[in-house]
XYZ file of C-alpha atoms in Angstrom:
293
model
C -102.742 -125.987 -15.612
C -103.894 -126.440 -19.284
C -100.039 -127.248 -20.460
C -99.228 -129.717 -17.669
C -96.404 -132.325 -19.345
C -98.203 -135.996 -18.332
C -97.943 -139.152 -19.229
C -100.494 -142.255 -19.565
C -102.855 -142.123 -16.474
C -102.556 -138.123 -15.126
C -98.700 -138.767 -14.092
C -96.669 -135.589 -13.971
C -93.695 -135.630 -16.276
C -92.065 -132.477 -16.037
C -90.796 -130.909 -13.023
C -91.987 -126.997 -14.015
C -95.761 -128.262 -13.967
C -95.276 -130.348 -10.944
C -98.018 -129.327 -8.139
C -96.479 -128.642 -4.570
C -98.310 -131.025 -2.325
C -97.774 -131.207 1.585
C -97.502 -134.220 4.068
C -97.276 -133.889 8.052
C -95.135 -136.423 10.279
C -93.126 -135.647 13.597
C -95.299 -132.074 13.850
C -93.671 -131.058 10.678
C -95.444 -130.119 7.457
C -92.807 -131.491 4.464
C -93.593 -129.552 0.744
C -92.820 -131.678 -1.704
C -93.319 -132.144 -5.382
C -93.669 -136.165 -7.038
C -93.715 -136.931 -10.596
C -92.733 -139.414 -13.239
C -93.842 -143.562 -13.154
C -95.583 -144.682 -10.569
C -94.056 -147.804 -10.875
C -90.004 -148.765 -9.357
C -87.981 -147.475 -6.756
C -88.562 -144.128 -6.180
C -85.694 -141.466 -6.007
C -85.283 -138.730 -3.686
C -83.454 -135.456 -3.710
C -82.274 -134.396 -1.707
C -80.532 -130.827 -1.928
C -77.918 -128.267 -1.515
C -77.070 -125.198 1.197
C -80.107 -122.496 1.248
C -81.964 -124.540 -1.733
C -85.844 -124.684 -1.640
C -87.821 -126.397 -4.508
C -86.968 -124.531 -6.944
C -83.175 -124.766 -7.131
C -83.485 -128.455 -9.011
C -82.120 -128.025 -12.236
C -85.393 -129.457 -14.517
C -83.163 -131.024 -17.041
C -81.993 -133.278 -14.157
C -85.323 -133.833 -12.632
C -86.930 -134.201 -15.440
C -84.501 -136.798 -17.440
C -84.973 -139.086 -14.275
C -88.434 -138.850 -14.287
C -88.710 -139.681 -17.640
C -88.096 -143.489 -16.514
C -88.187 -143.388 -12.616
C -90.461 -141.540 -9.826
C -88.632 -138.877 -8.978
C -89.485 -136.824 -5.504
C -88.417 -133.725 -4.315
C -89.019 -132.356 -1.049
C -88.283 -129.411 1.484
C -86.201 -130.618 4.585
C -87.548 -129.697 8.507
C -87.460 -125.464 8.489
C -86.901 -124.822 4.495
C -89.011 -123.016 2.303
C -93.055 -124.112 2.592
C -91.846 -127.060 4.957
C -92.343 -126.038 8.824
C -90.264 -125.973 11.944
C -87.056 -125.259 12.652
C -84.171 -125.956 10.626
C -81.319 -128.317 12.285
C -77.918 -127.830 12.922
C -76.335 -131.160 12.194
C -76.239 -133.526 9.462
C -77.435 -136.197 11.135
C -80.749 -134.439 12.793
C -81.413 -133.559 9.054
C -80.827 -137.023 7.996
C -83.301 -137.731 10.743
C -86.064 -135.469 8.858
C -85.209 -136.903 5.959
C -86.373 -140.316 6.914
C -89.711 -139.217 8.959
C -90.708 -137.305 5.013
C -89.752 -140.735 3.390
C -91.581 -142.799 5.976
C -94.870 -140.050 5.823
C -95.271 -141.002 2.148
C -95.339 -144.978 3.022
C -91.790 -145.513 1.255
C -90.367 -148.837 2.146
C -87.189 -148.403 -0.284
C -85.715 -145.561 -1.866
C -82.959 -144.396 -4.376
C -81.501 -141.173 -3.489
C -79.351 -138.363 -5.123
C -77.860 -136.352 -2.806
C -76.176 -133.072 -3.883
C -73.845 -131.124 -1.770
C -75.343 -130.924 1.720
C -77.648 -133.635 0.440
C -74.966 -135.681 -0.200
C -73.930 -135.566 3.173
C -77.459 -136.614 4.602
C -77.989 -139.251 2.230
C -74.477 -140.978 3.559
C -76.071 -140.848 6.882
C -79.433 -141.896 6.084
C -77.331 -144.956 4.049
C -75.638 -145.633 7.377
C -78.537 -145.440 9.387
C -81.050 -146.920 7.463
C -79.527 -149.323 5.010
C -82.339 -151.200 4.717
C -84.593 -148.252 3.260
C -81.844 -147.365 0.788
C -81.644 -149.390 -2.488
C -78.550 -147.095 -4.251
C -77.295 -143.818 -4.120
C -75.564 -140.989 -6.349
C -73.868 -138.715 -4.772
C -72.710 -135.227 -6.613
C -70.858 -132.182 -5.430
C -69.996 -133.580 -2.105
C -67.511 -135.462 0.556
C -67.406 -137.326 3.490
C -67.474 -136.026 7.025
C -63.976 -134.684 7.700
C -63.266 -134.202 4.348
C -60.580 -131.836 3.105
C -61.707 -128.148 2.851
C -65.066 -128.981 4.188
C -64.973 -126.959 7.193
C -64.025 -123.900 5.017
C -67.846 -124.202 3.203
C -68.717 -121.115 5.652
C -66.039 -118.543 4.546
C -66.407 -119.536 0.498
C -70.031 -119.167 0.782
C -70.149 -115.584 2.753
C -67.242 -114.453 0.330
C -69.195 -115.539 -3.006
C -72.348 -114.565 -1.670
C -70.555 -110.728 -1.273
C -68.998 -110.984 -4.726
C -72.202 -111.554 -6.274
C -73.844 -108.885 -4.368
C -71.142 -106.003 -5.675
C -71.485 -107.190 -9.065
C -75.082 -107.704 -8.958
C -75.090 -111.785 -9.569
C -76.850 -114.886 -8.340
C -74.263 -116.337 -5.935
C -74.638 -119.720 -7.495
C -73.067 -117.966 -10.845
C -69.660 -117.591 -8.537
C -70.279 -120.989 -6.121
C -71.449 -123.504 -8.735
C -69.269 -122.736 -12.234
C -66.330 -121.762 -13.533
C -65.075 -118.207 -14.391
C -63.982 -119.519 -17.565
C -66.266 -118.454 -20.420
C -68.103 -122.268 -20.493
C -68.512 -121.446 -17.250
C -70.144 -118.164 -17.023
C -72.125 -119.577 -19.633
C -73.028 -122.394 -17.903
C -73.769 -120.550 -15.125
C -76.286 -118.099 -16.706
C -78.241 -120.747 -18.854
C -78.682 -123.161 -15.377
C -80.285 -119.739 -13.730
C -82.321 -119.333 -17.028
C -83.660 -122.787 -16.515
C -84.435 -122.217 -12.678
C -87.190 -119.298 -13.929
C -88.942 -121.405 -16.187
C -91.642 -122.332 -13.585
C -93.343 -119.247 -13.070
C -96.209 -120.071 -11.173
C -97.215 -121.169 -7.565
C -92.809 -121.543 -6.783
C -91.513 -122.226 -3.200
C -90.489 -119.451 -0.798
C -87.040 -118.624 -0.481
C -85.084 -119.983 2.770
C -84.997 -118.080 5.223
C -81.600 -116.374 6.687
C -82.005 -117.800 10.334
C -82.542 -121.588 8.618
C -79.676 -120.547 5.732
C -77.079 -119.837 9.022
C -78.684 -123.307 11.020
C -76.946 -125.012 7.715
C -74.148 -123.499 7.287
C -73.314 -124.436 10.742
C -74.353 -128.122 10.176
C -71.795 -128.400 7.098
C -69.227 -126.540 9.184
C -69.563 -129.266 11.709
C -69.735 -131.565 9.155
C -66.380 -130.415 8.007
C -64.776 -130.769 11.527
C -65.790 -134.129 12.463
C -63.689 -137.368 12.609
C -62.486 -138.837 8.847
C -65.814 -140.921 8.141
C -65.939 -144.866 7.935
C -66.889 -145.050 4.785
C -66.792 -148.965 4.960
C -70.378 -148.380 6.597
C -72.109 -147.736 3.098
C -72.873 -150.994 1.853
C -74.773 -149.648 -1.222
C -73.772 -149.381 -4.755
C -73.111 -145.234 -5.162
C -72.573 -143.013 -8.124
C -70.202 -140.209 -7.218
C -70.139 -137.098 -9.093
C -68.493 -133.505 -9.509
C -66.653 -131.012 -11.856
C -62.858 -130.932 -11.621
C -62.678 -127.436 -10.171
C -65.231 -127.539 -7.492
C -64.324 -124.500 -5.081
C -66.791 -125.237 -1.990
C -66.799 -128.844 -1.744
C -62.895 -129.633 -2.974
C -62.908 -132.207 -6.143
C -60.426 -134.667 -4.469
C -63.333 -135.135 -1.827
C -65.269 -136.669 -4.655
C -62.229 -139.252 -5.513
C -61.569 -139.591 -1.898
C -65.506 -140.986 -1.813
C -65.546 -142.918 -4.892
C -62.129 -144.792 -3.829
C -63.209 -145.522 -0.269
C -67.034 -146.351 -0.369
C -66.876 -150.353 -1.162
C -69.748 -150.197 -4.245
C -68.349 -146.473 -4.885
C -68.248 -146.091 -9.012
C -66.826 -142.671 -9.984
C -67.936 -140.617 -12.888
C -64.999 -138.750 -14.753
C -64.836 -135.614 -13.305
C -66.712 -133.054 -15.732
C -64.039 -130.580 -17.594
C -64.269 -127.114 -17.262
C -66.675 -127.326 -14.503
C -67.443 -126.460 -10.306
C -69.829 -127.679 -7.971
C -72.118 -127.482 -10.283
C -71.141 -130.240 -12.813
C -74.140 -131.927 -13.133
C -75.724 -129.152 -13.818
C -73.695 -128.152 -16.778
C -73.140 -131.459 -18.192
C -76.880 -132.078 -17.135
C -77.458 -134.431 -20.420
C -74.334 -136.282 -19.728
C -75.288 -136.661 -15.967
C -78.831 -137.898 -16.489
C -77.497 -140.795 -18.592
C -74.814 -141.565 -16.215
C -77.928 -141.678 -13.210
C -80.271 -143.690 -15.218
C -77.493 -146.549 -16.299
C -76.514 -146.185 -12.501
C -80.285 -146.685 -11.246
C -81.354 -149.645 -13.597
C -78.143 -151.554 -13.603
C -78.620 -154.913 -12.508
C -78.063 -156.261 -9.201
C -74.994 -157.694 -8.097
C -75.033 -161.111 -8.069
């Protein structure tokens, strides 16, 4: 494209221009997209219920990208990726780390958002040596309060916004407040403004595969969360309706590294996405603090 964003050398800067590439590992073609440095630790996103590629807000991808490789991909069975999507956390979490390993990654930074979040505390427990830090946003542990109840909120919204003729994410991620509702409709605004060669939409049978994954998610055991040895970011609004805001202080108080960001005012699930410039600095100050000593 003539008005691709890049910076010295051909690198991609801006997540709207970003080509879809493709790698294959475990019999599974992963879509992703990669841009920003070349140089660092690269971070991966990882993303929410029913989310392909193009449900990344670009003023978060893009204000991390501006100082860090940022890469987004498809998980096992969503959108351009193939095979079939999983019904647990940890089988995703699993996938995860085959796509990380495809593209030669010895150590990674991830931001995990939602049902992201929840694969990126297993892939921290699992592989601790491939994860450098983590933020997670919009999320809890496994057994968390009102996690199990992700199901019900989501088929409930999902009708709402079908009667009154609305993205469900305008119900599920904000606020009915007016901020809200205006939050709500400039983060959709911002999800159009790639309009060429965008990432199919999930499909119903994979949608209901995670749906169930969360639900068990929800009913498991209270996690350990003295397993994550990492430094981690948590993140939410103070009203979040599917993932309950007291998950996110639960997380932040029981992780050892945990730091928590105020909860955003005024705001759902989808708090980094509203207070997307307030986020991004928040990540980048989290990413290129210095080590512990």
């Amino acid at each position: 494209m003539n008005d691709t964003h890049e910076g010295s050398g051909g690198t991609v800067m801006s997540y709207r221009d970003a080509p879809t590439r493709t790698v294959t590992a475990d019999q599974v073609t992963f879509a992703y997209r990669d841009l920003g440095p070349r140089s660092g630790i690269p971070v991966i996103f990882l993303t929410h219920l029913a989310a392909a590629l193009d449900n990344w807000d670009p003023r978060v991808v893009d204000g991390i990208a501006a100082r860090h490789r940022v890469i987004t991909f498809d998980n096992r069975g969503v959108g351009a990726s193939t095979g079939s999507t999983p019904k647990t956390i940890e089988k995703m979490a699993d996938d995860a780390v085959t796509f990380i390993r495809a593209l030669e990654l010895d150590q990674v930074d991830i931001l995990g958002f939602s049902m992201g979040g929840m694969i990126a505390q297993v892939i921290a427990q699992n592989e601790p040596q491939l994860v450098r830090r983590l933020i997670l946003a919009g999320t809890g542990p496994a057994g968390g309060k009102g996690m199990k109840n992700v199901s019900r909120i989501s088929h409930l919204d999902t009708l709402r916004a079908l009667l009154t003729l609305q993205d469900p994410k305008q119900y599920l991620f904000f606020t009915r407040t007016a901020n809200g509702r205006r939050a709500g409709k400039e983060f959709l605004a911002r999800l159009k403004e790639r309009t060429q060669h965008r990432d199919k939409a999930i499909s119903p049978i994979s949608y209901l595969s995670q749906l169930k994954a969360i639900h068990r998610w929800g009913l498991q055991a209270p996690a350990d969360m003295s397993r994550i040895h990492q430094p981690v970011l948590v993140a939410n609004g103070e009203s979040d309706r599917m993932v309950p805001s007291e998950n996110t202080l639960d997380l932040a108080a029981r992780l050892p590294r945990g730091e928590l960001v105020p909860l955003y005012p005024d705001a759902g699930h989808g708090g980094i996405f509203q207070f997307h410039d307030a986020f991004v600095v928040s990540a980048l100050a989290f990413l290129e603090a210095r080590p512990d000593a």
